[in-house]
Amino acid sequence: MAFSATVNAQTAEQLRQLQQQAQSQSASGNSSGAQSVTPMSINSRRTLPGSSNSLPSTGQYATQPRNGQTLPGEPTVETVFPQQEAMSNPPFAANLFIGGFESERTTGMNDNYLVAPGDKISIWLWGAVNYSDVVTVDNQGNIFIPNIGPIRVANTPAGSVNQTVSSRIRQVYTNDVNVYVNLLTSTPVSVFIAGPVLRPGQYAGLASDSVLYYLKRAGGIDFQRGSFRKIDVIRDDKVIATADLYKFFRSGKMPELSFKDGDTILVHPIGNTVVVETGARNSFTFEFTDEELIGSTVNYFSRPGEFISHVSVAGVRNNKEFARYLTLEKFANLTLKPGDNVEYVDDHEPQIYRINVAGAFKGASQVMVDKGTRLLDVLDRIAIDRSLSDIQSIYLLRESVAEKQKDIIEQALQRLERSVYTAPISSTGEGSIRVQEAQLISDYVARARQVEPVGKVIVSQNGDIANILLEPGDTIVIPEITDLVHVGGEVLLPQSVVFNPNATTEDYVAWAGGFTQRADDDRILVIRKNGTVDFAAVGDDDVNFEAGDQVVVLPAIDTKSLQAVKDITQIIYQIAVAANVATN
């Protein structure tokens, strides 16, 4: 019984059900406890690598689609397609093949669908005559109704089927007969896809499916080899339609056609290409006809930004390098060549700057100024409260200064690394010490590179303010009047304490909990509110502290174990001044 039941088993689920039935029959049929062995009692099965239990066994046909599952030894895209690097500027309209829109296909029951052999049509007659049936369009394109005869419906639009069949029936039943006709199903068609696509071959679909649907079924157009502009639909060795995906992308136009069995979609090789690298909303690789190789066409498709003023063009002319830098207007009339690279550039010289304002002030936090404006001109336009704003300690934050400080620190770190990694070794013991030193230096350099300088520019001293030229993005900082002194760095309790005009350096450090074990009491920075820096040490009473000062205790360096003491000391000072922090 078990063997006869396996003849029709085609899926893993059916095999499991039969196995359970065989086991239950075996358990009920052997009352003596002896267990019979049948093919259904085997729990494992040897398979080839890459095979699946859901595939049919030898001599059976698969009744379900494989859904992309490959058979052992079957070629795949990865094994037969050349490896290609990702394109920095992919083809224009390439995103048409992203996603799974081919699964959102229509049912084919639109009014323009043409009836084909194999379609099923439902017919109802009631009144003087009662009749209902589902008929199939035969190979000659007809349906047959008793007492009526054959009715030609092939190539009839779906929206006209009811009228066509009803008019023929009423020629026989002229009175007291009501008719209703409906197209139920549509017959799939088989379409060939050839040319530079990822998976050329034969695919099934509906006659009403679009060219995009079939191209997506074939994996889409090969970006390196296939044309997006010339895609022919061939029937009986004649081109009946040509699709241009650029027209669809820009204006939604696609050929209006109904596919038939044996149609071929042929993707032609890629044509002339121009690469738009930067400066445009559509920075893609464009494919143009010979007539379209002109700057105005590139502008139309790439859509440069609003503030673009110039265009850079690079290519080859007469086997020689070609380069031009043109205004946007002149570029529109420039004749291009296949392979040209285009860059759109915003080359307007800035005439108006945006200046930021921070700290204690009134009004807007941004000021727009003309090129060449100086600091005092902007300060005259900023409202302040003299009881809260410290106008004697104004300073600037400038991006270019921060970048310069970052470069100086990076150069110092590189010198430090070179001095450690390239130092000569005279003995094995010294070598082990240098290895430990190199690890310590490497950790320190990694932390130091994370520090971001603030780009502070000192413009005030003893109440005088330098009337310097402003740069785009400058930030004018007007400090608040404060009664605190901030203590940080190598102290136990970094904090802010109330300013005391009679306090010394040692007093402020003591109020912050005292030095840590790594502190250097001979290297204490006093950073003033205006950005200037003074040096202090324990027992030094010559430093006159002011409210708003920042005391930074720097770390000490073990001169016995590290050889690059001078370089590390320099870096520590640079970071402390540039970023107001102390690095260990």
PDB file of C-alpha atoms in Angstrom, residues 92-96 212 228-229 244-254 280-284 286-288 292 296-304 344:
ATOM      1  CA  PHE A  92      20.380  57.474 -16.748  1.00  0.00           C
ATOM      2  CA  ALA A  93      17.029  55.696 -16.112  1.00  0.00           C
ATOM      3  CA  ALA A  94      18.833  52.661 -14.620  1.00  0.00           C
ATOM      4  CA  ASN A  95      16.535  52.816 -11.584  1.00  0.00           C
ATOM      5  CA  LEU A  96      13.690  51.610 -13.813  1.00  0.00           C
ATOM      6  CA  LEU A 212       9.532  47.014 -19.184  1.00  0.00           C
ATOM      7  CA  PHE A 228      18.384  52.287 -23.138  1.00  0.00           C
ATOM      8  CA  ARG A 229      17.435  54.200 -26.269  1.00  0.00           C
ATOM      9  CA  ASP A 244      13.073  54.520 -25.866  1.00  0.00           C
ATOM     10  CA  LEU A 245      13.337  54.355 -22.080  1.00  0.00           C
ATOM     11  CA  TYR A 246      14.453  58.001 -21.950  1.00  0.00           C
ATOM     12  CA  LYS A 247      11.094  59.045 -23.399  1.00  0.00           C
ATOM     13  CA  PHE A 248       9.299  56.931 -20.849  1.00  0.00           C
ATOM     14  CA  PHE A 249      11.432  58.318 -18.025  1.00  0.00           C
ATOM     15  CA  ARG A 250      10.903  61.947 -18.997  1.00  0.00           C
ATOM     16  CA  SER A 251       7.414  61.947 -20.554  1.00  0.00           C
ATOM     17  CA  GLY A 252       5.875  58.532 -19.796  1.00  0.00           C
ATOM     18  CA  LYS A 253       5.692  57.436 -23.441  1.00  0.00           C
ATOM     19  CA  MET A 254       5.878  53.717 -24.302  1.00  0.00           C
ATOM     20  CA  ALA A 280      23.834  68.296 -11.761  1.00  0.00           C
ATOM     21  CA  ARG A 281      20.692  66.794 -10.293  1.00  0.00           C
ATOM     22  CA  ASN A 282      21.081  63.895 -12.722  1.00  0.00           C
ATOM     23  CA  SER A 283      24.770  63.000 -12.565  1.00  0.00           C
ATOM     24  CA  PHE A 284      24.572  59.882 -14.711  1.00  0.00           C
ATOM     25  CA  PHE A 286      23.834  59.428 -20.733  1.00  0.00           C
ATOM     26  CA  GLU A 287      23.339  57.735 -24.074  1.00  0.00           C
ATOM     27  CA  PHE A 288      22.760  60.081 -27.000  1.00  0.00           C
ATOM     28  CA  GLU A 292      21.844  64.853 -29.616  1.00  0.00           C
ATOM     29  CA  SER A 296      21.907  71.884 -24.720  1.00  0.00           C
ATOM     30  CA  THR A 297      20.763  68.245 -24.806  1.00  0.00           C
ATOM     31  CA  VAL A 298      23.054  67.393 -21.882  1.00  0.00           C
ATOM     32  CA  ASN A 299      21.622  70.347 -19.954  1.00  0.00           C
ATOM     33  CA  TYR A 300      18.090  69.143 -20.653  1.00  0.00           C
ATOM     34  CA  PHE A 301      18.676  65.647 -19.301  1.00  0.00           C
ATOM     35  CA  SER A 302      21.167  66.344 -16.502  1.00  0.00           C
ATOM     36  CA  ARG A 303      19.439  69.449 -15.069  1.00  0.00           C
ATOM     37  CA  PRO A 304      22.359  71.433 -13.588  1.00  0.00           C
ATOM     38  CA  TYR A 344      29.109  71.543 -13.761  1.00  0.00           C
TER      39      TYR A 344
END
